[in-house]
Each structure stands twice: as C-alpha cells, then as structure tokens.
PDB file of C-alpha atoms in Angstrom:
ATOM      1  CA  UNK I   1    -149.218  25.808 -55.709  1.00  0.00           C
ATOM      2  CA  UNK I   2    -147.043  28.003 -53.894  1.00  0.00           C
ATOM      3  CA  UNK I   3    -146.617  27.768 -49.927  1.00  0.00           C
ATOM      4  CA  UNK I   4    -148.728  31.446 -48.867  1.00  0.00           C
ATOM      5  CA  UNK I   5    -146.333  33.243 -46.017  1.00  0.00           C
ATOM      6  CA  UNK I   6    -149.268  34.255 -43.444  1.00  0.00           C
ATOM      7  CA  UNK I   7    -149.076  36.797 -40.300  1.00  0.00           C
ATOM      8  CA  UNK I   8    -151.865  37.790 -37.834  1.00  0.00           C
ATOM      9  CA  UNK I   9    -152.633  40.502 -39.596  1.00  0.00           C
ATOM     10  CA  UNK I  10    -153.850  38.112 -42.378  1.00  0.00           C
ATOM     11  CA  UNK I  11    -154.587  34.959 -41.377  1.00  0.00           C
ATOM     12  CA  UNK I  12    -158.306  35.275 -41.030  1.00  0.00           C
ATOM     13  CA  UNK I  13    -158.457  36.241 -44.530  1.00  0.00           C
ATOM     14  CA  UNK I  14    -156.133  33.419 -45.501  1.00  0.00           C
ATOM     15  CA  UNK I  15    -158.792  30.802 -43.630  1.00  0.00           C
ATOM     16  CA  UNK I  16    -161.730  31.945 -45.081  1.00  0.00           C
ATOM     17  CA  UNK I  17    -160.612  32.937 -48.423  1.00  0.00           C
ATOM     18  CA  UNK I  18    -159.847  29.288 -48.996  1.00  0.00           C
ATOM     19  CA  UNK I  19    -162.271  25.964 -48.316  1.00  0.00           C
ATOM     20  CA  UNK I  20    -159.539  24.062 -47.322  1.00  0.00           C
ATOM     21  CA  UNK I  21    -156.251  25.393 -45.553  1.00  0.00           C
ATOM     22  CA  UNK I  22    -153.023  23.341 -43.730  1.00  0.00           C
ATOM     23  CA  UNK I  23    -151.128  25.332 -41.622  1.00  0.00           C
ATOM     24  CA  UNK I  24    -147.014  24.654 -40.910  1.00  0.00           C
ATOM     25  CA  UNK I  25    -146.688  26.640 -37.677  1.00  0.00           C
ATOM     26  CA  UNK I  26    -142.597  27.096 -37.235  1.00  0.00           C
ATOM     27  CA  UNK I  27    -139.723  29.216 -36.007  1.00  0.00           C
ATOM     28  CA  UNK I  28    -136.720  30.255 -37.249  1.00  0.00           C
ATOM     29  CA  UNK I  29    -134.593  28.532 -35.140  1.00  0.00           C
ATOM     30  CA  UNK I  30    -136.468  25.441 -35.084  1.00  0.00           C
ATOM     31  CA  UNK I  31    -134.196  22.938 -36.894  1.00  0.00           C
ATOM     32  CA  UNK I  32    -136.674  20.271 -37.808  1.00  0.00           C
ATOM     33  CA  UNK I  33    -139.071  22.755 -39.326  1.00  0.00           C
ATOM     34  CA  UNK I  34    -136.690  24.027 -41.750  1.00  0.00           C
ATOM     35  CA  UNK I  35    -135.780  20.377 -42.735  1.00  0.00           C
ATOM     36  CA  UNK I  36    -139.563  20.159 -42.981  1.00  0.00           C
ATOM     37  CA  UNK I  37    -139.518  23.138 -45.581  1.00  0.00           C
ATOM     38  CA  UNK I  38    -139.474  21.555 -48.523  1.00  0.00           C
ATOM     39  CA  UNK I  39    -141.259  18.379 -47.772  1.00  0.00           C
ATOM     40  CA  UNK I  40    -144.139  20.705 -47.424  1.00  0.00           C
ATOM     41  CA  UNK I  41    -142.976  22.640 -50.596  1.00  0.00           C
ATOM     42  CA  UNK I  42    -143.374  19.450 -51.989  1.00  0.00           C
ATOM     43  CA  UNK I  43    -146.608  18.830 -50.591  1.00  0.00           C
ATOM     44  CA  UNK I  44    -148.293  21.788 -52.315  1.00  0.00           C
ATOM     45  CA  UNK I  45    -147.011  20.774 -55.624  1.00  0.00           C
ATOM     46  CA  UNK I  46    -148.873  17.546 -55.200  1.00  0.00           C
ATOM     47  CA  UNK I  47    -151.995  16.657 -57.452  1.00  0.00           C
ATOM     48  CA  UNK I  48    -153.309  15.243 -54.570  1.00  0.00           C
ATOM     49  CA  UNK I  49    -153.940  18.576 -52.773  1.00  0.00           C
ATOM     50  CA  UNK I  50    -154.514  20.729 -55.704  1.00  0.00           C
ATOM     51  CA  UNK I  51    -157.981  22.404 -53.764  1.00  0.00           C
ATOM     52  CA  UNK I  52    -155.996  22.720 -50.210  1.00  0.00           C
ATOM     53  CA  UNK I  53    -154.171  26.092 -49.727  1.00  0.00           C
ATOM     54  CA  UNK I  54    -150.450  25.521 -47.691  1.00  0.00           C
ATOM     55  CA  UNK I  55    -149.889  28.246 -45.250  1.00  0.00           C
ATOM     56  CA  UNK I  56    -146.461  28.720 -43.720  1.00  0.00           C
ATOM     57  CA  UNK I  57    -146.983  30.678 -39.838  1.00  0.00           C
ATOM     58  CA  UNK I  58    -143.821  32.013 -37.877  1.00  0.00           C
ATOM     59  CA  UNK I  59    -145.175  30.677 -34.539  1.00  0.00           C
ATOM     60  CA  UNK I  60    -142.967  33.226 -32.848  1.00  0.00           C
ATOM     61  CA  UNK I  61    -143.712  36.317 -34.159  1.00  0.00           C
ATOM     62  CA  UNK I  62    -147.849  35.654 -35.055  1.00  0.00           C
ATOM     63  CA  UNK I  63    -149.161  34.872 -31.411  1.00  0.00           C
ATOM     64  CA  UNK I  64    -152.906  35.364 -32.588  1.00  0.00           C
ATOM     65  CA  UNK I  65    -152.874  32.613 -35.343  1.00  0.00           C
ATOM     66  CA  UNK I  66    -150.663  30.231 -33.006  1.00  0.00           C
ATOM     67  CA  UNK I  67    -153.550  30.697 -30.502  1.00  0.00           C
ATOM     68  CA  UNK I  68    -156.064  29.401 -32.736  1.00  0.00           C
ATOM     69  CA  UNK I  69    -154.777  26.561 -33.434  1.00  0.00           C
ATOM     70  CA  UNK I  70    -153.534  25.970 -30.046  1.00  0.00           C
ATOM     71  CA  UNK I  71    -149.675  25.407 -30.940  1.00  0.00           C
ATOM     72  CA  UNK I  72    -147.956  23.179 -28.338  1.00  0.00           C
ATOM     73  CA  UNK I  73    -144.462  22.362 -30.364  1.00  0.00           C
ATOM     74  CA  UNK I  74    -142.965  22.527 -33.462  1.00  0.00           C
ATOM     75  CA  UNK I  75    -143.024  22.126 -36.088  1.00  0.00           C
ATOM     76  CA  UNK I  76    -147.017  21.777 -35.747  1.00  0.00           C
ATOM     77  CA  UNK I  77    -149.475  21.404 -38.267  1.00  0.00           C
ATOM     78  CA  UNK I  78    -152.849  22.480 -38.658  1.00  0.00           C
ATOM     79  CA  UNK I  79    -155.897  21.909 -41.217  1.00  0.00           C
ATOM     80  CA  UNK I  80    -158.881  24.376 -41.500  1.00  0.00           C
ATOM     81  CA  UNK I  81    -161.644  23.888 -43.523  1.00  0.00           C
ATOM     82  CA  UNK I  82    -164.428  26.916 -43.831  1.00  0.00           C
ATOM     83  CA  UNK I  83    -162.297  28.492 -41.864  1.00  0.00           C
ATOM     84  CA  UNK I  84    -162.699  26.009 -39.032  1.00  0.00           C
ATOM     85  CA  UNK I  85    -160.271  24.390 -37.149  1.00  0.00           C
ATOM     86  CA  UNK I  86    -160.600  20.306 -38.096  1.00  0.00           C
ATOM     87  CA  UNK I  87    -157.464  18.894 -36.467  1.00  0.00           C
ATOM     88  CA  UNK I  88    -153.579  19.084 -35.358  1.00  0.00           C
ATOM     89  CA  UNK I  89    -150.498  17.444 -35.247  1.00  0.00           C
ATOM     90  CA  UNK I  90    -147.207  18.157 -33.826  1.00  0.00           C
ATOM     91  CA  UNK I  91    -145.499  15.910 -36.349  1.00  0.00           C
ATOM     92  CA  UNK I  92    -142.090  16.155 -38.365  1.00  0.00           C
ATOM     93  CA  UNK I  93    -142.604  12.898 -40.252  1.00  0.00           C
ATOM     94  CA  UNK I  94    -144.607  13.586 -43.963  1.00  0.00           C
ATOM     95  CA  UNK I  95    -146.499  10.682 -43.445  1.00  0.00           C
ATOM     96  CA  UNK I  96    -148.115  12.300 -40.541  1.00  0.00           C
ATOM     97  CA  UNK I  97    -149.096  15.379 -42.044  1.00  0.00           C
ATOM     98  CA  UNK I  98    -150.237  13.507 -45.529  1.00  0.00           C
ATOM     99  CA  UNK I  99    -152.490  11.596 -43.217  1.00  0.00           C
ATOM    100  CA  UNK I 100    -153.861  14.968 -41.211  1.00  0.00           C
ATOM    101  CA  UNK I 101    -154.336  16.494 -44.745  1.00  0.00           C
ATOM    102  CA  UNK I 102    -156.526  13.341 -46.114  1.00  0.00           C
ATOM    103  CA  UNK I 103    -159.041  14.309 -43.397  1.00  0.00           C
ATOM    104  CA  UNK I 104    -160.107  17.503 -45.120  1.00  0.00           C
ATOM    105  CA  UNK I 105    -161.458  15.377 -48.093  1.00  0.00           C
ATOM    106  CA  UNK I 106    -164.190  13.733 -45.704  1.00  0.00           C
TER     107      UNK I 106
END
C-alpha cells in the first residue's frame, strides 16, 4: 500500500476515512527520518499491515496534525484507530514502530 502524503488541511479526513492509521511525523532536514523513509515504505508493503493506512506528516509545515498527536521529536510515530489517538513513539529503530503498530490489532 502506498505511504498517503497528509497536510492539515486533510488529516482529519485521512483519520477517519481509515479504521486504523500510523502516522511518521518528520522534517525535511531531519536526517534519521529520511533514513527511516523506506523502512516505513517497507512497512506498508507488509502483509502484516494490509488493513492499517501509513501516513507520512511534515511536522514542520502541518502544526495542527503535529498537535494532535503531541509531537515531541523526530522522527515520531503515531497510531490512530477510529480516528483516535492510541499511542506514540519517538523511535528510529523498526522494531519500535512494528511493536507500536501491533497494538492497533488489540
């Protein structure tokens, strides 16, 4: 599944059109989230997450969806589910954000 770009102006609609939602919060000079970029890329193609949307947020430039999640580094990670927030990590290891991701299944 491909990685959905989001900005304020459509975040909402991203969270609620979707049961499930992870969110990589980043910036573009942020060097570990662009190392992160395809490990995430990655991530989406996975049968494993087949009903969970990936959501790529410039954390710079989209202040209303970093507020929501309540962005304290990067990159940071978010899951949503019903368009709630369920939990965070500030993370750049996969195995951290695999686990964060599991937790929507429960």
């Amino acid at each position: 599944m491909a990685v959905i770009q989001a900005t304020d102006t459509d975040f909402n609609d991203v969270l609620t059109g979707n049961q499930k939602v992870v969110v990589k919060y980043y910036a573009d000079w942020c060097g570990s989230c662009r190392l992160f970029a395809p490990k995430f890329k990655r991530m989406s193609d996975d049968e494993a997450f087949t009903d969970v949307a990936f959501v790529d947020v410039n954390a710079e430039n989209n202040p209303e969806a970093r507020k929501l999640a309540g962005v304290t580094n990067l990159p940071f990670f978010a899951i949503f589910q019903h368009g709630k927030l369920v939990d965070t990590v500030a993370a750049s290891k996969e195995d951290a954000v695999r686990t964060l991701i599991h937790k929507l299944e429960a």
